[in-house]
Amino acid sequence: MTRPASPCPLTSRTAAPLSGTVHVPGDKSISHRALMLSALAIGESQIDGLLEGEDVLATAGAMRAMGATIKRDKNGRWYVHGVGVGGLLEPETALDMGNSGTSTRLLMGVVASHPITATFIGDASLSKRPMGRISTPLSLMGARFSGAEGNRLPMTVTGLYPAVPLEYRLPMASAQVKSAILLAGLNTPGITRVIEPIPTRDHSERMLRGFGADLSVEEVDGVRIISIHGEATLNPQHIVVPGDPSSAAFLAVAALIVPGSNIVIENVGLNPTRAGIYTMLKAMGGNIEYLNPREVGGEPVADIAVRYSHLKAIEVPKSIVPSMIDEFPILFIAAAMAEGKSTLLGLGELRVKESDRIAVMAAGLKALRVTLEEKEDGLIIEGQAGNLLGEKEKQVTVASHLDHRIAMSFAVAGLVSKGGVEIDDRRPIMTSFPVFTALFKELGAEFEMGVSA
Ligand code: S3P
């Protein structure tokens, strides 16, 4: 489905209790990696539960443009015929990454060690995001980069084969930077090593191993050393993608703050490098229970039961930040409804996500009459102790700045608002959670969907 050309608003209003059971769609991070590694394996892989959001479809388009054959059957199973590590072809036109930072950064790693040139383009949000964090290490491996001012898209990458193996200590906690280097290492002779002082999501490591790469992880005093041996041969796999804990978090927080709610969210991935939000919501007094814990696709998964709860303020320890880096917008909404003052700092990375999530969330929450203090690296939020947000009868409009998680966070805030919340543009939600409004409808909350201007 193509996007409407102009913004489409969405309005949410005070909701009756949410109830029922919903199934959360596939994890975005794992879906990107499943497509990339399948395209780099020799032969046909099958993927079930792939997230069919715009970001993941951008990755599929890029892998097709570089030679893989990718198809979907009518039951939703995806078939990827890979070309083998080293076998990628030079794309004939620029790779359009849309809004997807993960596609862009990981694929730059893939291209860096192939003897091809690729140009990456993206939407207005992606074109503002820093790519120097990727081009710096990959240049040390021999790839060449030429981008817009400030190392931004459009950016052309010329890979080098054979590339030079690298040992690199991550200067920021970023799974995208780590993964880009490991993916470049796949087609690089010798050992490429990433030193990770603060652990980030480990889906790349798990899946690379699953595809047969020679990858080892050592942990010394909490520092992770990840080594990959190139040039690797990847064997095709059957992958089952678990549900996305980041998407599930919007449903979970909605159930915690809408009085009387009682829901079950099925199929939630609970990899410890991703599940920080649930630990924090429980610490706030959230009634959250893990049911039927199991393993799906080499990742821990459970169904989670969530009931309306009286939330208390929280201080988030810095060590847990990377395991919930995408969940701060919705945690800010939970903090705004809690009792007491929440201190949410150490979040500098939020300023370079799809939008500046500290500034944009601060602006939206202030419009909802929440008292807060904006710091360089986070927010200090005075909770409303369960009282509704905003002013009576006064609808608030929030700008989502092409950021799906901002749009979804304020759509949830609208469910506990006095006068309703209008999001200026719901289109970005299609990047990661296309069934967002449909799942809320199943739980009994209907959003008003405005038409595009
Ligand atoms: C992702 C890593 C994180 C996260 C993003 C997905 C990934 O980005 O914010 O949504 O799939 O590797 P950073 O590496 O910039 O922290």
Coordinates of C-alpha atoms and ligand atoms in Angstrom, one line a residue:
M1 CA 0.0 0.0 0.0
T2 CA 1.4 3.4 -0.9
R3 CA 1.2 6.3 1.6
P4 CA -1.3 9.1 1.1
A5 CA 0.7 12.2 -0.2
S6 CA -0.4 14.5 2.6
P7 CA -0.7 14.1 6.4
C8 CA -3.7 12.1 7.8
P9 CA -4.7 13.1 11.4
L10 CA -5.9 10.7 14.1
T11 CA -7.8 11.7 17.2
S12 CA -8.2 9.7 20.4
R13 CA -10.5 10.4 23.3
T14 CA -11.2 9.1 26.8
A15 CA -11.8 5.4 26.5
A16 CA -14.0 2.8 28.3
P17 CA -11.9 0.0 29.9
L18 CA -9.8 -2.0 27.4
S19 CA -10.4 -5.7 27.4
G20 CA -9.7 -8.8 25.3
T21 CA -6.7 -10.6 23.8
V22 CA -4.6 -9.4 20.9
H23 CA -1.7 -10.9 19.0
V24 CA 1.3 -8.6 18.5
P25 CA 2.9 -8.6 15.0
G26 CA 6.6 -9.5 14.2
D27 CA 9.6 -7.7 15.7
K28 CA 11.0 -5.0 13.5
S29 CA 14.6 -5.5 14.4
I30 CA 14.5 -9.2 13.9
S31 CA 12.5 -8.9 10.7
H32 CA 15.2 -6.6 9.1
R33 CA 17.9 -9.1 10.1
A34 CA 15.9 -12.1 8.9
L35 CA 15.6 -10.6 5.4
M36 CA 19.3 -9.5 5.2
L37 CA 20.8 -12.7 6.4
S38 CA 18.4 -14.8 4.2
A39 CA 19.5 -12.7 1.2
L40 CA 23.1 -13.4 2.1
A41 CA 22.7 -17.2 2.6
I42 CA 23.1 -19.6 -0.3
G43 CA 19.7 -21.0 -1.2
E44 CA 16.1 -20.5 0.0
S45 CA 15.1 -19.4 3.5
Q46 CA 11.6 -19.2 4.8
I47 CA 10.3 -16.5 7.2
D48 CA 7.1 -16.7 9.2
G49 CA 5.8 -13.8 11.2
L50 CA 7.7 -11.1 9.3
L51 CA 6.6 -7.6 10.2
E52 CA 5.0 -6.2 7.1
G53 CA 5.7 -2.5 8.0
E54 CA 7.1 0.1 5.7
D55 CA 10.6 -0.1 7.3
V56 CA 10.9 -3.8 6.8
L57 CA 9.6 -3.6 3.2
A58 CA 12.3 -1.0 2.5
T59 CA 14.9 -3.6 3.5
A60 CA 13.2 -6.2 1.3
G61 CA 13.2 -3.8 -1.6
A62 CA 17.0 -3.1 -1.1
M63 CA 17.8 -6.8 -0.9
R64 CA 15.9 -7.4 -4.2
A65 CA 17.7 -4.5 -5.8
M66 CA 21.0 -6.2 -4.9
G67 CA 20.0 -9.6 -6.4
A68 CA 17.9 -11.6 -3.9
T69 CA 14.6 -13.1 -4.9
I70 CA 12.0 -12.3 -2.2
K71 CA 8.3 -13.5 -2.4
R72 CA 5.4 -13.8 0.0
D73 CA 2.7 -16.4 -0.3
K74 CA -1.0 -15.8 0.5
N75 CA -0.6 -17.2 4.0
G76 CA 2.0 -14.6 4.9
R77 CA 5.1 -16.8 4.7
W78 CA 8.1 -15.1 3.0
Y79 CA 10.6 -17.0 0.8
V80 CA 14.0 -15.5 0.2
H81 CA 16.4 -16.9 -2.3
G82 CA 19.9 -15.7 -1.2
V83 CA 22.9 -14.9 -3.4
G84 CA 25.5 -15.9 -0.8
V85 CA 27.9 -13.6 1.2
G86 CA 30.0 -11.8 -1.4
G87 CA 27.4 -12.3 -4.1
L88 CA 25.4 -9.1 -3.9
L89 CA 25.0 -7.1 -7.2
E90 CA 25.3 -3.4 -7.6
P91 CA 21.9 -1.8 -7.4
E92 CA 20.9 0.1 -10.6
T93 CA 19.1 2.9 -8.8
A94 CA 19.3 4.6 -5.4
L95 CA 18.1 2.5 -2.4
D96 CA 15.1 4.3 -0.9
M97 CA 15.1 3.6 2.8
G98 CA 12.0 5.7 3.6
N99 CA 12.0 6.4 7.3
S100 CA 14.2 3.4 8.3
G101 CA 17.5 4.1 10.1
T102 CA 18.0 0.3 10.8
S103 CA 17.7 -0.6 7.1
T104 CA 20.1 2.2 6.2
R105 CA 22.8 1.6 8.8
L106 CA 22.8 -2.2 8.6
L107 CA 22.8 -2.2 4.8
M108 CA 25.7 0.2 4.7
G109 CA 27.6 -2.4 6.7
V110 CA 26.6 -5.1 4.2
V111 CA 27.7 -3.0 1.2
A112 CA 30.9 -1.9 2.8
S113 CA 32.7 -5.2 2.2
H114 CA 31.2 -6.0 -1.3
P115 CA 32.8 -4.6 -4.5
I116 CA 29.7 -2.5 -5.3
T117 CA 28.5 1.1 -5.0
A118 CA 25.1 2.0 -3.6
T119 CA 23.4 5.3 -2.9
F120 CA 21.0 5.5 0.1
I121 CA 18.2 8.0 0.1
G122 CA 15.4 8.6 2.7
D123 CA 12.5 10.8 3.9
A124 CA 12.9 14.1 5.6
S125 CA 13.3 12.5 9.0
L126 CA 16.0 10.0 8.0
S127 CA 17.8 12.6 6.0
K128 CA 18.4 14.5 9.2
R129 CA 19.9 11.6 11.1
P130 CA 23.7 11.2 11.7
M131 CA 25.5 8.5 9.6
G132 CA 29.0 9.5 10.7
R133 CA 28.7 6.8 13.4
I134 CA 28.5 4.2 10.6
S135 CA 30.9 5.8 8.1
T136 CA 33.7 6.2 10.6
P137 CA 34.2 2.5 11.5
L138 CA 33.4 1.3 8.0
S139 CA 35.9 3.7 6.4
L140 CA 38.5 2.1 8.6
M141 CA 37.6 -1.2 6.9
G142 CA 38.2 0.5 3.5
A143 CA 34.8 1.5 2.4
R144 CA 34.3 5.0 0.9
F145 CA 31.5 7.3 1.8
S146 CA 30.2 10.5 0.2
G147 CA 27.2 12.1 1.8
A148 CA 25.3 15.4 2.3
E149 CA 26.7 17.9 4.8
G150 CA 27.2 16.5 8.3
N151 CA 27.4 12.8 7.1
R152 CA 23.7 12.6 6.2
L153 CA 21.7 11.1 3.4
P154 CA 21.7 11.0 0.5
M155 CA 24.9 9.1 0.9
T156 CA 26.9 6.9 -1.6
V157 CA 28.9 4.0 -0.3
T158 CA 31.6 2.2 -2.3
G159 CA 32.5 -1.1 -0.7
L160 CA 36.0 -2.7 -0.7
Y161 CA 36.7 -6.3 -1.3
P162 CA 38.6 -7.7 0.4
A163 CA 38.0 -5.2 3.2
V164 CA 40.3 -4.8 6.2
P165 CA 39.2 -6.5 9.4
L166 CA 38.6 -4.1 12.3
E167 CA 38.6 -4.1 16.1
Y168 CA 36.3 -1.3 17.2
R169 CA 35.1 0.0 20.6
L170 CA 31.6 1.4 20.3
P171 CA 31.6 5.1 21.3
M172 CA 27.9 5.0 21.9
A173 CA 25.4 2.2 22.9
S174 CA 24.1 1.4 19.4
A175 CA 23.0 -2.0 18.1
Q176 CA 22.9 -0.5 14.6
V177 CA 26.5 0.5 14.7
K178 CA 27.5 -2.9 16.2
S179 CA 25.4 -4.8 13.6
A180 CA 26.8 -2.8 10.6
I181 CA 30.3 -3.7 11.6
L182 CA 29.5 -7.4 12.1
L183 CA 27.7 -7.5 8.8
A184 CA 30.7 -5.9 7.1
G185 CA 32.8 -8.5 8.8
L186 CA 30.9 -11.3 7.2
N187 CA 32.6 -10.8 3.9
T188 CA 36.0 -9.7 5.3
P189 CA 38.9 -12.1 5.6
G190 CA 40.0 -12.6 9.2
I191 CA 38.4 -11.6 12.5
T192 CA 36.3 -8.4 12.9
R193 CA 35.7 -7.5 16.5
V194 CA 33.3 -5.2 18.2
I195 CA 33.8 -4.1 21.8
E196 CA 30.6 -3.2 23.5
P197 CA 31.0 -1.5 26.9
I198 CA 27.2 -1.2 27.3
P199 CA 25.2 -4.2 26.0
T200 CA 22.6 -3.5 23.3
R201 CA 20.1 -5.7 21.6
D202 CA 21.8 -8.9 20.5
H203 CA 19.5 -10.1 17.7
S204 CA 22.3 -9.9 15.1
E205 CA 24.6 -12.1 17.2
R206 CA 21.9 -14.7 17.8
M207 CA 20.8 -14.8 14.1
L208 CA 24.3 -14.8 12.6
R209 CA 25.0 -17.8 14.7
G210 CA 21.7 -19.4 13.7
F211 CA 22.7 -19.0 10.0
G212 CA 26.0 -20.7 10.8
A213 CA 28.5 -17.8 11.0
D214 CA 31.5 -18.3 13.2
L215 CA 30.7 -15.7 15.9
S216 CA 31.8 -15.7 19.5
V217 CA 30.8 -13.4 22.4
E218 CA 33.0 -13.0 25.5
E219 CA 32.1 -11.0 28.5
V220 CA 34.8 -9.4 30.6
D221 CA 33.7 -7.2 33.5
G222 CA 30.4 -6.5 31.8
V223 CA 32.1 -5.5 28.5
R224 CA 31.1 -7.6 25.6
I225 CA 33.6 -8.6 22.9
I226 CA 32.0 -9.9 19.8
S227 CA 34.2 -11.5 17.2
I228 CA 33.1 -12.7 13.7
H229 CA 35.2 -14.8 11.4
G230 CA 34.9 -13.9 7.7
E231 CA 34.6 -14.9 5.0
A232 CA 31.5 -16.7 6.1
T233 CA 29.1 -19.1 4.4
L234 CA 25.5 -18.7 5.6
N235 CA 23.1 -21.6 5.4
P236 CA 19.4 -21.0 4.6
Q237 CA 17.1 -21.2 7.6
H238 CA 13.4 -21.3 8.5
I239 CA 12.9 -18.3 10.8
V240 CA 9.9 -17.6 13.0
V241 CA 9.9 -13.9 14.0
P242 CA 8.6 -13.3 17.6
G243 CA 6.2 -10.4 18.3
D244 CA 7.6 -6.9 18.9
P245 CA 8.0 -5.9 22.5
S246 CA 8.3 -2.3 21.4
S247 CA 4.9 -2.4 19.7
A248 CA 3.3 -4.3 22.6
A249 CA 4.5 -1.6 25.0
F250 CA 1.8 0.9 23.6
L251 CA -0.9 -1.6 24.4
A252 CA 0.5 -2.4 27.8
V253 CA 0.8 1.2 28.9
A254 CA -2.7 1.9 27.6
A255 CA -4.1 -0.9 29.7
L256 CA -2.1 0.3 32.8
I257 CA -3.5 3.9 32.5
V258 CA -7.1 3.4 31.3
P259 CA -9.2 2.7 34.4
G260 CA -10.7 -0.8 34.6
S261 CA -8.6 -2.3 31.7
N262 CA -7.7 -6.0 31.7
I263 CA -6.0 -7.3 28.5
V264 CA -3.7 -10.1 27.3
I265 CA -1.1 -9.4 24.6
E266 CA 0.1 -12.6 23.0
N267 CA 3.5 -13.3 21.4
V268 CA 5.6 -10.7 23.1
G269 CA 9.4 -11.1 22.5
L270 CA 11.1 -10.7 25.9
N271 CA 14.8 -10.9 25.0
P272 CA 16.5 -9.3 28.0
T273 CA 18.3 -6.8 25.8
R274 CA 14.8 -5.5 24.8
A275 CA 12.5 -6.0 27.7
G276 CA 13.6 -3.1 30.0
I277 CA 10.2 -1.4 29.6
Y278 CA 8.3 -4.2 31.3
T279 CA 10.8 -4.3 34.2
M280 CA 10.3 -0.6 34.7
L281 CA 6.5 -0.7 34.4
K282 CA 6.4 -3.4 37.0
A283 CA 8.7 -1.3 39.2
M284 CA 6.2 1.5 38.9
G285 CA 3.5 -0.8 40.3
G286 CA 2.2 -2.1 37.0
N287 CA 0.2 -5.3 37.3
I288 CA 1.9 -7.2 34.5
E289 CA 2.1 -11.0 34.4
Y290 CA 4.1 -13.2 32.0
L291 CA 2.0 -16.2 30.8
N292 CA 3.1 -19.3 28.9
P293 CA 6.8 -18.5 28.6
R294 CA 8.4 -20.2 25.6
E295 CA 11.1 -19.9 22.9
V296 CA 10.3 -18.7 19.4
G297 CA 13.0 -18.4 16.7
G298 CA 15.7 -18.6 19.4
E299 CA 14.2 -15.7 21.4
P300 CA 12.3 -15.8 24.7
V301 CA 8.6 -15.0 24.2
A302 CA 5.5 -14.9 26.5
D303 CA 1.9 -13.7 26.5
I304 CA 1.5 -10.8 28.9
A305 CA -1.5 -10.0 31.0
V306 CA -1.9 -6.3 31.9
R307 CA -4.4 -4.8 34.3
Y308 CA -5.1 -1.1 35.1
S309 CA -2.8 -0.1 37.9
H310 CA -2.0 2.8 40.2
L311 CA 1.4 3.7 38.9
K312 CA 4.2 5.3 41.0
A313 CA 7.0 7.6 39.8
I314 CA 10.3 6.0 38.7
E315 CA 13.9 6.8 38.3
V316 CA 15.4 4.8 35.4
P317 CA 18.9 3.3 36.1
K318 CA 21.3 4.2 33.3
S319 CA 22.3 0.6 32.8
I320 CA 18.8 -0.4 31.7
V321 CA 18.4 2.4 29.1
P322 CA 19.6 0.5 26.0
S323 CA 17.2 -2.4 26.7
M324 CA 14.3 0.1 26.3
I325 CA 15.7 2.8 24.1
D326 CA 12.6 2.9 21.8
E327 CA 10.1 2.8 24.7
F328 CA 10.9 6.2 26.3
P329 CA 8.1 8.1 24.5
I330 CA 5.5 5.7 25.9
L331 CA 7.2 5.5 29.3
F332 CA 7.0 9.3 29.4
I333 CA 3.2 9.0 29.0
A334 CA 3.1 6.4 31.8
A335 CA 5.2 8.7 34.0
A336 CA 2.8 11.6 33.3
M337 CA 0.0 9.5 34.7
A338 CA 1.9 8.2 37.7
E339 CA 2.0 9.5 41.2
G340 CA 5.2 11.5 42.0
K341 CA 8.1 12.9 40.1
S342 CA 9.9 10.6 37.6
T343 CA 13.5 11.2 36.7
L344 CA 14.3 9.9 33.2
L345 CA 17.9 10.9 32.3
G346 CA 20.8 9.5 30.4
L347 CA 18.8 9.5 27.3
G348 CA 20.9 11.6 24.9
E349 CA 20.5 9.1 22.1
L350 CA 16.8 10.0 22.0
R351 CA 17.7 13.3 20.3
V352 CA 18.9 11.5 17.2
K353 CA 16.0 9.0 16.7
E354 CA 13.3 9.5 14.0
S355 CA 12.7 12.9 15.7
D356 CA 14.3 14.6 18.7
R357 CA 12.2 12.5 21.1
I358 CA 13.1 14.6 24.2
A359 CA 12.1 17.9 22.7
V360 CA 9.0 16.6 20.8
M361 CA 7.7 14.6 23.8
A362 CA 8.3 17.6 26.1
A363 CA 6.3 19.9 23.7
G364 CA 3.4 17.4 23.5
L365 CA 3.2 16.8 27.2
K366 CA 3.3 20.5 27.9
A367 CA 0.4 21.0 25.6
L368 CA -1.4 18.4 27.8
R369 CA -0.6 20.6 30.8
V370 CA 1.9 18.1 32.3
T371 CA 4.6 19.9 34.4
L372 CA 8.1 18.8 33.3
E373 CA 11.7 19.9 33.1
E374 CA 13.6 19.3 29.9
K375 CA 17.3 18.5 30.4
E376 CA 19.9 17.9 27.7
D377 CA 19.7 14.1 28.2
G378 CA 16.1 13.5 29.3
L379 CA 13.0 14.7 31.2
I380 CA 11.9 15.1 34.8
I381 CA 8.1 14.6 34.8
E382 CA 5.6 15.5 37.5
G383 CA 3.0 12.8 37.4
Q384 CA -0.7 13.6 37.5
A385 CA -1.5 10.7 39.9
G386 CA -4.1 9.2 37.6
N387 CA -5.9 12.4 36.8
L388 CA -6.8 13.0 33.2
L389 CA -4.3 15.0 31.0
G390 CA -5.0 18.4 29.4
E391 CA -7.8 20.9 29.9
K392 CA -11.5 20.1 29.9
E393 CA -13.2 20.3 26.5
K394 CA -10.0 21.5 25.0
Q395 CA -8.6 19.2 22.3
V396 CA -4.8 19.3 21.9
T397 CA -3.0 18.8 18.6
V398 CA 0.4 17.2 18.7
A399 CA 2.9 17.2 15.9
S400 CA 4.5 13.8 15.3
H401 CA 7.4 14.9 13.2
L402 CA 7.4 11.8 11.0
D403 CA 8.0 9.7 14.1
H404 CA 5.8 6.6 14.5
R405 CA 6.5 6.3 18.2
I406 CA 5.6 9.9 18.9
A407 CA 2.3 9.4 17.0
M408 CA 1.4 6.2 18.9
S409 CA 2.4 7.6 22.3
F410 CA 0.1 10.6 22.0
A411 CA -2.7 8.4 20.6
V412 CA -2.4 6.4 23.8
A413 CA -2.3 9.7 25.9
G414 CA -5.6 10.7 24.2
L415 CA -7.3 7.7 25.9
V416 CA -6.8 9.4 29.3
S417 CA -7.3 13.1 28.2
K418 CA -9.9 15.6 29.2
G419 CA -10.6 17.0 25.7
G420 CA -9.0 14.5 23.3
V421 CA -5.7 14.5 21.5
E422 CA -5.3 14.9 17.7
I423 CA -2.1 13.6 16.1
D424 CA -1.4 15.7 13.0
D425 CA -0.2 12.7 11.0
R426 CA -0.8 9.0 11.6
R427 CA 1.0 7.9 8.4
P428 CA 4.4 7.1 10.2
I429 CA 2.6 4.4 12.2
M430 CA 2.8 2.3 9.1
T431 CA 6.6 2.0 9.4
S432 CA 6.5 -0.3 12.4
F433 CA 2.9 -1.2 13.6
P434 CA 0.4 -1.2 10.7
V435 CA -2.3 -2.9 12.8
F436 CA -2.0 -0.4 15.7
T437 CA -5.5 1.1 15.3
A438 CA -7.0 -2.3 14.4
L439 CA -5.7 -3.9 17.7
F440 CA -6.9 -1.0 19.8
K441 CA -10.3 -1.5 18.1
E442 CA -10.3 -5.2 19.1
L443 CA -9.7 -4.0 22.7
G444 CA -12.6 -1.6 22.5
A445 CA -10.9 1.8 21.8
E446 CA -11.7 3.5 18.5
F447 CA -9.7 6.3 17.1
E448 CA -11.2 8.9 14.8
M449 CA -9.4 8.7 11.5
G450 CA -9.3 12.1 9.7
V451 CA -8.8 12.1 5.9
S452 CA -5.7 13.6 4.4
A453 CA -5.9 17.3 3.6
Ligands
S3P1 C1 17.8 -0.9 16.4 C2 18.6 -0.3 17.2 C3 18.3 0.9 18.0 C4 16.8 1.2 17.9 C5 16.2 1.0 16.6 C6 16.4 -0.4 16.1 C7 18.2 -2.2 15.7 O1 18.9 2.0 17.4 O2 16.5 2.5 18.4 O3 14.8 1.3 16.6 O4 17.3 -2.9 15.1 O5 19.4 -2.4 15.7 P1 20.4 2.5 17.8 O6 21.4 1.5 17.4 O7 20.6 3.8 17.1 O8 20.3 2.6 19.3

